[in-house]
């Protein structure tokens, strides 16, 4: 009988031990699974963070359109600075009160006028078809286009006869300030015709340069139009 109870006791102990072992294994398995889940979650979070950091870096990098915009802005600023430099070269004298024609007359004389110390600057507008030598209209060649003649008060001041091209250049005609006719001599109409035809054809293209505005203003004040 005692042997019977002893066997039962041993069996009970064995059953209890197995149950406890299963629980420990189950608990250990659960712990391992939890650890693996945490690791996977951590890896996923790390990956998401890296992706976000990469996207942030890409968004911070300037794209082609941004670089073009920067270049355009730089180019525009450079052009504005260049324009400011050009304006500053005009020595601060305002020419807006004068017409473009007045400024042109003064600049042409400033560059080509034989004498700058003049009392007045006379301006004559001559239409195309007018005789180049007004003293001998019957023999003289005609102006092929409208021209401007600038003269000083005296013959020694000289003259400049030209036509404008509208692009900062002019065509200069070699017309004398005064036509000399020999007194009592026979007029050589052939010579007059040939010489004036040469004047009409042999023009010189000249680029007019801007000069100091204060000097231009002084010449403008001396302009007198020949009606």
XYZ file of N, CA and C in Angstrom:
681
model
N 0.851 -1.224 0.000
C 0.000 0.000 0.000
C 0.863 1.241 0.000
N 1.881 1.219 0.784
C 2.787 2.360 0.804
C 3.481 2.517 -0.539
N 3.807 1.402 -1.109
C 4.454 1.428 -2.425
C 3.536 2.059 -3.473
N 2.232 1.749 -3.337
C 1.226 2.298 -4.259
C 1.182 3.807 -4.148
N 1.167 4.374 -2.890
C 1.135 5.816 -2.687
C 2.412 6.488 -3.188
N 3.511 5.767 -2.998
C 4.791 6.334 -3.446
C 4.822 6.501 -4.955
N 4.292 5.483 -5.626
C 4.245 5.555 -7.110
C 3.364 6.712 -7.554
N 2.221 6.869 -6.925
C 1.311 7.963 -7.287
C 1.973 9.311 -7.071
N 2.730 9.425 -5.956
C 3.401 10.686 -5.639
C 4.435 11.050 -6.702
N 5.160 10.022 -7.130
C 6.179 10.243 -8.169
C 5.541 10.662 -9.489
N 4.414 10.012 -9.796
C 3.707 10.363 -11.039
C 3.223 11.804 -10.992
N 2.693 12.215 -9.795
C 2.193 13.585 -9.636
C 3.308 14.585 -9.791
N 4.471 14.255 -9.216
C 5.629 15.155 -9.333
C 6.061 15.303 -10.798
N 6.028 14.164 -11.478
C 6.447 14.195 -12.891
C 5.523 15.074 -13.727
N 4.215 14.916 -13.462
C 3.224 15.709 -14.223
C 3.399 17.196 -13.944
N 3.616 17.533 -12.640
C 3.792 18.932 -12.238
C 5.037 19.524 -12.870
N 6.080 18.752 -12.929
C 7.341 19.238 -13.523
C 7.204 19.507 -15.003
N 6.534 18.665 -15.707
C 6.320 18.862 -17.166
C 5.510 20.099 -17.442
N 4.469 20.289 -16.621
C 3.611 21.466 -16.813
C 4.395 22.745 -16.604
N 5.225 22.747 -15.565
C 6.029 23.931 -15.278
C 7.019 24.192 -16.381
N 7.614 23.080 -16.902
C 8.584 23.230 -18.009
C 7.938 23.789 -19.244
N 6.719 23.336 -19.539
C 6.004 23.851 -20.731
C 5.738 25.333 -20.589
N 5.380 25.754 -19.353
C 5.085 27.166 -19.134
C 6.326 28.010 -19.348
N 7.498 27.471 -18.825
C 8.733 28.238 -18.977
C 9.128 28.348 -20.438
N 8.960 27.220 -21.156
C 9.287 27.248 -22.597
C 8.389 28.223 -23.322
N 7.079 28.158 -22.974
C 6.119 29.066 -23.621
C 6.473 30.513 -23.358
N 6.860 30.753 -22.074
C 7.220 32.126 -21.700
C 8.457 32.562 -22.444
N 9.435 31.621 -22.578
C 10.678 31.956 -23.291
C 10.395 32.215 -24.756
N 9.534 31.370 -25.337
C 9.173 31.570 -26.749
C 8.516 32.915 -26.961
N 7.634 33.252 -26.031
C 6.931 34.536 -26.148
C 7.909 35.699 -26.083
N 8.894 35.577 -25.200
C 9.903 36.623 -25.047
C 10.719 36.777 -26.313
N 11.082 35.644 -26.923
C 11.868 35.669 -28.157
C 11.082 36.311 -29.279
N 9.826 35.914 -29.418
C 8.974 36.476 -30.466
C 8.834 37.978 -30.293
N 8.613 38.374 -29.018
C 8.481 39.801 -28.742
C 9.731 40.566 -29.109
N 10.880 39.937 -28.815
C 12.150 40.592 -29.153
C 12.298 40.750 -30.647
N 11.932 39.692 -31.387
C 12.030 39.754 -32.850
C 11.099 40.819 -33.411
N 9.905 40.930 -32.832
C 8.946 41.945 -33.295
C 9.494 43.336 -33.041
N 10.094 43.519 -31.832
C 10.658 44.831 -31.505
C 11.783 45.194 -32.458
N 12.625 44.159 -32.753
C 13.730 44.411 -33.679
C 13.213 44.813 -35.046
N 12.219 44.098 -35.551
C 11.649 44.403 -36.872
C 11.054 45.799 -36.881
N 10.360 46.149 -35.782
C 9.756 47.477 -35.692
C 10.825 48.551 -35.680
N 11.924 48.272 -34.928
C 13.026 49.234 -34.867
C 13.668 49.416 -36.224
N 13.880 48.275 -36.931
C 14.462 48.352 -38.283
C 13.562 49.144 -39.212
N 12.249 48.918 -39.093
C 11.307 49.641 -39.948
C 11.341 51.137 -39.656
N 11.381 51.490 -38.354
C 11.455 52.908 -37.986
C 12.736 53.543 -38.499
N 13.858 52.793 -38.382
C 15.143 53.310 -38.858
C 15.107 53.542 -40.366
N 14.480 52.568 -41.081
C 14.361 52.694 -42.542
C 13.507 53.891 -42.922
N 12.389 54.066 -42.187
C 11.524 55.216 -42.476
C 12.273 56.516 -42.226
N 13.073 56.555 -41.147
C 13.834 57.773 -40.836
C 14.848 58.079 -41.933
N 15.540 56.998 -42.405
C 16.521 57.197 -43.478
C 15.854 57.704 -44.749
N 14.668 57.139 -45.079
C 13.936 57.598 -46.272
C 13.549 59.065 -46.140
N 13.083 59.433 -44.926
C 12.692 60.829 -44.729
C 13.890 61.759 -44.836
N 15.046 61.328 -44.254
C 16.264 62.149 -44.337
C 16.692 62.316 -45.791
N 16.595 61.238 -46.570
C 16.968 61.297 -47.990
C 16.070 62.257 -48.749
N 14.738 62.176 -48.481
C 13.790 63.078 -49.147
C 14.083 64.530 -48.785
N 14.458 64.767 -47.506
C 14.751 66.127 -47.061
C 15.980 66.683 -47.775
N 17.023 65.822 -47.914
C 18.231 66.236 -48.615
C 17.935 66.560 -50.072
N 17.121 65.714 -50.709
C 16.773 65.948 -52.117
C 15.992 67.233 -52.292
N 15.092 67.509 -51.328
C 14.296 68.733 -51.435
C 15.144 69.966 -51.197
N 16.228 69.814 -50.369
C 17.109 70.950 -50.092
C 18.048 71.247 -51.240
N 18.340 70.237 -52.091
C 19.243 70.456 -53.222
C 18.574 71.331 -54.264
N 19.260 72.372 -54.791
C 18.663 73.233 -55.836
C 18.502 72.468 -57.128
N 17.306 72.550 -57.714
C 17.096 71.897 -59.008
C 17.511 72.836 -60.131
N 17.374 72.358 -61.369
C 17.816 73.136 -62.528
C 17.082 74.450 -62.641
N 15.770 74.426 -62.358
C 14.990 75.657 -62.499
C 15.425 76.684 -61.470
N 15.754 76.184 -60.217
C 16.242 77.116 -59.191
C 17.563 77.733 -59.604
N 18.471 76.886 -60.173
C 19.759 77.398 -60.606
C 19.591 78.397 -61.735
N 18.665 78.114 -62.679
C 18.399 79.067 -63.772
C 17.901 80.382 -63.218
N 17.039 80.279 -62.182
C 16.479 81.498 -61.591
C 17.572 82.332 -60.950
N 18.524 81.629 -60.265
C 19.644 82.334 -59.640
C 20.503 83.002 -60.695
N 20.782 82.266 -61.815
C 21.591 82.838 -62.885
C 20.898 84.035 -63.515
N 19.569 83.923 -63.732
C 18.822 85.039 -64.327
C 18.889 86.253 -63.429
N 18.745 86.018 -62.117
C 18.781 87.142 -61.178
C 20.152 87.800 -61.185
N 21.208 86.946 -61.206
C 22.573 87.484 -61.228
C 22.821 88.284 -62.489
N 22.343 87.730 -63.643
C 22.529 88.422 -64.921
C 21.796 89.741 -64.933
N 20.552 89.735 -64.388
C 19.756 90.958 -64.348
C 20.421 92.012 -63.477
N 20.972 91.566 -62.317
C 21.650 92.507 -61.433
C 22.862 93.101 -62.109
N 23.590 92.243 -62.872
C 24.780 92.722 -63.578
C 24.403 93.772 -64.609
N 23.293 93.520 -65.347
C 22.845 94.491 -66.351
C 22.438 95.806 -65.699
N 21.730 95.712 -64.551
C 21.323 96.935 -63.860
C 22.536 97.743 -63.429
N 23.588 97.043 -62.931
C 24.799 97.738 -62.518
C 25.455 98.421 -63.702
N 25.434 97.724 -64.874
C 26.036 98.305 -66.071
C 25.287 99.561 -66.496
N 23.936 99.506 -66.427
C 23.145 100.677 -66.788
C 23.417 101.830 -65.837
N 23.567 101.512 -64.536
C 23.878 102.561 -63.566
C 25.208 103.214 -63.890
N 26.188 102.391 -64.320
C 27.495 102.941 -64.681
C 27.379 103.875 -65.873
N 26.535 103.476 -66.870
C 26.384 104.313 -68.051
C 25.729 105.643 -67.694
N 24.733 105.597 -66.815
C 24.058 106.825 -66.399
C 25.030 107.741 -65.661
N 25.906 107.127 -64.812
C 26.826 107.943 -64.033
C 27.839 108.654 -64.913
N 28.082 108.133 -66.133
C 29.029 108.759 -67.036
C 28.465 110.027 -67.666
N 27.183 110.260 -67.514
C 26.571 111.457 -68.078
C 26.754 112.670 -67.175
N 27.647 112.597 -66.245
C 28.045 113.653 -65.310
C 26.875 114.363 -64.635
N 25.759 113.678 -64.488
C 24.641 114.204 -63.719
C 23.851 115.303 -64.383
N 24.147 115.653 -65.646
C 23.431 116.721 -66.349
C 22.221 116.120 -67.056
N 21.048 116.673 -66.774
C 19.801 116.156 -67.338
C 19.540 116.773 -68.716
N 19.361 115.891 -69.721
C 19.081 116.371 -71.080
C 17.608 116.218 -71.468
N 16.783 115.807 -70.502
C 15.378 115.535 -70.818
C 14.613 116.790 -71.261
N 15.146 117.960 -70.947
C 14.455 119.203 -71.324
C 14.672 119.554 -72.792
N 15.556 118.827 -73.472
C 15.887 119.151 -74.865
C 15.414 118.037 -75.800
N 15.139 118.406 -77.039
C 14.670 117.428 -78.020
C 15.835 116.586 -78.523
N 15.500 115.434 -79.087
C 16.531 114.555 -79.633
C 17.257 115.237 -80.793
N 16.545 116.078 -81.541
C 17.175 116.795 -82.659
C 18.213 117.795 -82.145
N 17.861 118.530 -81.098
C 18.801 119.504 -80.536
C 20.065 118.808 -80.018
N 19.860 117.682 -79.357
C 20.999 116.924 -78.837
C 21.865 116.423 -79.991
N 21.214 115.984 -81.069
C 21.960 115.499 -82.233
C 22.799 116.611 -82.861
N 22.190 117.780 -83.080
C 22.930 118.894 -83.683
C 24.170 119.228 -82.853
N 23.977 119.308 -81.535
C 25.089 119.682 -80.655
C 26.190 118.623 -80.676
N 25.804 117.344 -80.672
C 26.800 116.282 -80.660
C 27.552 116.204 -81.991
N 26.845 116.412 -83.091
C 27.512 116.393 -84.395
C 28.539 117.514 -84.477
N 28.126 118.714 -84.041
C 29.080 119.832 -84.092
C 30.233 119.614 -83.105
N 29.934 119.080 -81.942
C 30.972 118.829 -80.952
C 32.054 117.905 -81.515
N 31.647 116.940 -82.334
C 32.606 115.983 -82.882
C 33.239 116.436 -84.199
N 32.463 117.116 -85.055
C 32.939 117.403 -86.407
C 33.092 118.886 -86.725
N 32.555 119.743 -85.883
C 32.636 121.181 -86.174
C 34.075 121.683 -86.204
N 34.477 122.420 -87.243
C 35.856 122.923 -87.348
C 36.240 123.854 -86.203
N 35.276 124.622 -85.713
C 35.568 125.571 -84.635
C 34.539 125.404 -83.522
N 35.018 125.144 -82.318
C 34.110 124.953 -81.192
C 33.774 126.266 -80.485
N 34.589 127.279 -80.697
C 34.349 128.578 -80.053
C 33.462 129.427 -80.959
N 32.186 129.079 -80.996
C 31.248 129.794 -81.872
C 30.265 130.612 -81.027
N 29.742 131.661 -81.649
C 28.741 132.487 -80.959
C 27.351 131.881 -81.086
N 27.073 131.320 -82.272
C 25.775 130.693 -82.532
C 25.985 129.468 -83.419
N 25.061 128.500 -83.285
C 25.085 127.306 -84.126
C 23.833 127.333 -84.994
N 24.007 127.680 -86.256
C 22.880 127.791 -87.175
C 22.569 126.433 -87.805
N 21.284 126.107 -87.819
C 20.838 124.816 -88.342
C 19.905 125.059 -89.515
N 20.275 124.490 -90.676
C 19.435 124.607 -91.870
C 18.998 123.211 -92.311
N 17.688 123.025 -92.476
C 17.161 121.749 -92.971
C 16.946 121.865 -94.473
N 17.637 121.002 -95.214
C 17.593 121.060 -96.682
C 16.917 119.810 -97.221
N 15.917 120.003 -98.063
C 15.148 118.881 -98.583
C 15.863 118.192 -99.738
N 15.552 116.902 -99.908
C 16.088 116.149 -101.039
C 15.659 116.834 -102.336
N 16.562 116.857 -103.335
C 16.256 117.502 -104.607
C 16.726 118.938 -104.680
N 17.217 119.478 -103.564
C 17.758 120.848 -103.553
C 19.162 120.842 -104.161
N 19.494 121.887 -104.886
C 20.821 121.981 -105.509
C 21.905 122.055 -104.443
N 22.962 121.282 -104.632
C 24.069 121.285 -103.692
C 24.786 122.636 -103.716
N 25.006 123.164 -104.902
C 25.581 124.510 -105.042
C 24.436 125.469 -105.353
N 23.971 126.210 -104.350
C 22.810 127.088 -104.560
C 23.086 128.269 -105.487
N 24.375 128.549 -105.743
C 24.713 129.669 -106.629
C 24.544 129.308 -108.103
N 24.480 128.034 -108.407
C 24.345 127.588 -109.800
C 23.410 126.382 -109.843
N 22.168 126.664 -109.598
C 21.179 125.601 -109.510
C 20.996 124.876 -110.843
N 21.234 125.571 -111.937
C 21.026 124.948 -113.242
C 22.096 123.906 -113.568
N 23.281 124.053 -112.963
C 24.375 123.129 -113.264
C 24.670 122.165 -112.116
N 24.213 122.481 -110.955
C 24.558 121.697 -109.772
C 23.784 120.386 -109.672
N 24.455 119.380 -109.115
C 23.770 118.134 -108.770
C 22.857 118.385 -107.567
N 21.937 117.476 -107.323
C 20.954 117.644 -106.252
C 21.264 116.714 -105.070
N 20.789 117.101 -103.925
C 20.911 116.223 -102.758
C 19.989 115.015 -102.950
N 20.497 113.809 -102.773
C 19.652 112.619 -102.956
C 18.729 112.342 -101.767
N 18.882 113.064 -100.699
C 18.085 112.845 -99.482
C 18.032 114.140 -98.672
N 17.153 114.177 -97.679
C 17.099 115.327 -96.780
C 18.401 115.404 -95.980
N 18.931 116.614 -95.836
C 20.182 116.791 -95.090
C 20.050 117.952 -94.117
N 20.998 118.007 -93.195
C 21.106 119.093 -92.223
C 22.440 119.788 -92.444
N 22.427 121.120 -92.468
C 23.671 121.872 -92.548
C 23.843 122.684 -91.273
N 24.961 122.469 -90.600
C 25.300 123.210 -89.383
C 26.407 124.202 -89.710
N 26.248 125.429 -89.245
C 27.238 126.471 -89.500
C 27.394 127.375 -88.294
N 28.588 127.959 -88.186
C 28.800 128.975 -87.168
C 28.415 130.340 -87.721
N 28.664 131.365 -86.937
C 28.319 132.720 -87.354
C 29.207 133.200 -88.499
N 30.492 132.822 -88.456
C 31.458 133.284 -89.452
C 31.825 132.150 -90.411
N 32.333 132.532 -91.574
C 32.743 131.526 -92.553
C 33.876 130.672 -91.998
N 34.762 131.302 -91.227
C 35.898 130.565 -90.667
C 35.468 129.508 -89.643
N 34.229 129.616 -89.170
C 33.731 128.609 -88.225
C 33.491 127.268 -88.917
N 33.374 127.317 -90.244
C 33.172 126.088 -91.008
C 31.719 125.651 -91.053
N 31.484 124.452 -91.623
C 30.133 123.910 -91.762
C 30.194 122.386 -91.761
N 29.093 121.786 -91.347
C 28.954 120.324 -91.386
C 27.606 120.028 -92.019
N 27.629 119.287 -93.137
C 26.393 118.905 -93.821
C 26.268 117.385 -93.746
N 25.107 116.924 -93.296
C 24.971 115.478 -93.074
C 23.507 115.042 -93.139
N 23.326 113.728 -93.213
C 21.998 113.114 -93.057
C 22.110 112.057 -91.968
N 21.066 111.926 -91.178
C 21.087 110.949 -90.080
C 20.584 109.590 -90.529
N 21.151 108.535 -89.938
C 20.731 107.166 -90.257
C 19.831 106.563 -89.183
N 19.637 107.286 -88.099
C 18.754 106.799 -87.038
C 19.350 105.714 -86.167
N 20.644 105.441 -86.309
C 21.291 104.399 -85.510
C 22.573 104.889 -84.835
N 22.676 106.202 -84.676
C 23.873 106.757 -84.069
C 24.969 107.082 -85.057
N 24.684 106.886 -86.357
C 25.653 107.234 -87.398
C 25.039 108.261 -88.344
N 25.910 108.994 -89.038
C 25.448 109.986 -90.015
C 26.263 109.847 -91.295
N 25.718 110.352 -92.409
C 26.439 110.415 -93.675
C 26.872 111.868 -93.893
N 28.161 112.077 -93.916
C 28.695 113.438 -94.025
C 28.978 113.785 -95.479
N 28.456 114.943 -95.908
C 28.690 115.455 -97.262
C 29.789 116.523 -97.193
N 30.718 116.466 -98.126
C 31.839 117.417 -98.124
C 31.443 118.717 -98.828
N 30.488 119.396 -98.212
C 30.008 120.670 -98.759
C 30.767 121.808 -98.084
N 31.357 122.733 -98.848
C 32.091 123.847 -98.235
C 31.152 124.827 -97.541
N 31.705 125.572 -96.596
C 30.911 126.579 -95.902
C 30.522 127.715 -96.841
N 31.362 127.953 -97.845
C 31.052 128.990 -98.832
C 31.604 128.568 -100.188
N 30.788 128.838 -101.239
C 31.234 128.525 -102.604
C 31.988 129.734 -103.158
N 33.213 129.507 -103.550
C 34.030 130.600 -104.094
C 33.854 130.688 -105.609
N 33.385 131.823 -106.081
C 33.271 132.077 -107.519
C 34.261 133.179 -107.893
N 35.075 132.900 -108.853
C 36.066 133.882 -109.305
C 35.366 135.035 -110.006
N 35.647 136.231 -109.525
C 35.003 137.412 -110.104
C 35.455 137.609 -111.562
N 34.481 137.842 -112.410
C 34.781 138.110 -113.820
C 35.177 136.891 -114.618
N 35.305 135.743 -113.960
C 35.700 134.534 -114.686
C 34.464 133.848 -115.259
N 34.674 133.142 -116.344
C 33.581 132.422 -116.967
C 33.213 131.220 -116.101
N 31.909 131.035 -115.907
C 31.436 129.922 -115.077
C 31.578 128.618 -115.855
N 32.274 127.689 -115.264
C 32.449 126.368 -115.875
C 31.377 125.432 -115.319
N 30.276 125.338 -116.065
C 29.150 124.538 -115.583
C 29.472 123.042 -115.537
N 30.329 122.622 -116.432
C 30.720 121.201 -116.421
C 31.457 120.879 -115.115
N 32.357 121.773 -114.743
C 33.110 121.575 -113.494
C 32.175 121.587 -112.289
N 31.217 122.517 -112.288
C 30.252 122.603 -111.186
C 29.443 121.309 -111.090
N 29.008 120.814 -112.219
C 28.215 119.580 -112.257
C 29.027 118.398 -111.715
N 30.258 118.272 -112.204
C 31.096 117.142 -111.782
C 31.452 117.214 -110.298
N 31.801 118.407 -109.851
C 32.198 118.549 -108.440
C 31.028 118.303 -107.488
N 29.854 118.768 -107.855
C 28.689 118.550 -106.979
C 28.190 117.103 -107.048
N 28.349 116.476 -108.207
C 27.992 115.056 -108.302
C 28.909 114.216 -107.421
N 30.182 114.594 -107.369
C 31.130 113.904 -106.504
C 30.749 114.075 -105.036
N 30.302 115.273 -104.667
C 29.875 115.521 -103.288
C 28.676 114.646 -102.927
N 27.757 114.519 -103.881
C 26.543 113.726 -103.632
C 26.865 112.244 -103.432
N 27.868 111.761 -104.141
C 28.205 110.325 -104.083
C 29.233 109.999 -103.007
N 30.186 110.883 -102.810
C 31.313 110.591 -101.923
C 31.023 111.027 -100.492
N 30.090 110.335 -99.857
C 29.767 110.640 -98.455
C 30.569 109.729 -97.531
N 30.699 110.172 -96.300
C 31.450 109.396 -95.312
C 30.540 109.070 -94.129
N 30.475 107.786 -93.803
C 29.661 107.366 -92.666
C 30.459 107.526 -91.375
N 29.875 108.231 -90.413
C 30.578 108.541 -89.164
C 29.700 108.157 -87.975
N 30.293 107.519 -86.990
C 29.586 107.207 -85.737
C 29.748 108.383 -84.779
N 28.622 108.883 -84.289
C 28.652 110.024 -83.374
C 28.773 109.513 -81.943
N 29.775 110.009 -81.234
C 30.037 109.582 -79.865
C 29.433 110.579 -78.875
N 28.921 110.071 -77.764
C 28.384 110.987 -76.747
C 29.509 111.689 -76.002
N 29.374 113.012 -75.834
C 30.363 113.788 -75.103
C 29.774 114.232 -73.762
N 30.564 114.950 -73.025
C 30.110 115.456 -71.736
C 28.828 116.262 -71.908
N 27.821 115.945 -71.107
C 26.521 116.595 -71.262
C 26.541 118.098 -71.001
N 27.405 118.550 -70.106
C 27.411 119.990 -69.835
C 27.904 120.763 -71.056
N 28.827 120.180 -71.830
C 29.283 120.819 -73.056
C 28.184 120.798 -74.118
N 27.446 119.702 -74.157
C 26.339 119.587 -75.111
C 25.278 120.648 -74.823
N 24.972 120.845 -73.554
C 23.966 121.843 -73.175
C 24.393 123.234 -73.615
N 25.674 123.543 -73.470
C 26.162 124.865 -73.871
C 25.989 125.079 -75.375
N 26.208 124.021 -76.167
C 26.010 124.148 -77.617
C 24.525 124.251 -77.969
N 23.701 123.494 -77.261
C 22.255 123.552 -77.515
C 21.732 124.977 -77.305
N 22.253 125.639 -76.299
C 21.820 127.011 -76.023
C 22.173 127.982 -77.153
N 23.121 127.603 -77.993
C 23.544 128.470 -79.091
C 22.839 128.169 -80.413
N 21.965 127.158 -80.408
C 21.297 126.750 -81.653
C 20.300 127.812 -82.125
N 20.361 128.085 -83.425
C 19.384 128.977 -84.073
C 18.963 128.283 -85.364
N 17.656 128.123 -85.523
C 17.140 127.459 -86.722
C 16.988 128.449 -87.865
N 17.511 128.090 -89.031
C 17.328 128.899 -90.247
C 15.993 128.509 -90.884
N 15.082 129.414 -90.938
C 13.776 129.143 -91.535
C 13.819 129.338 -93.040
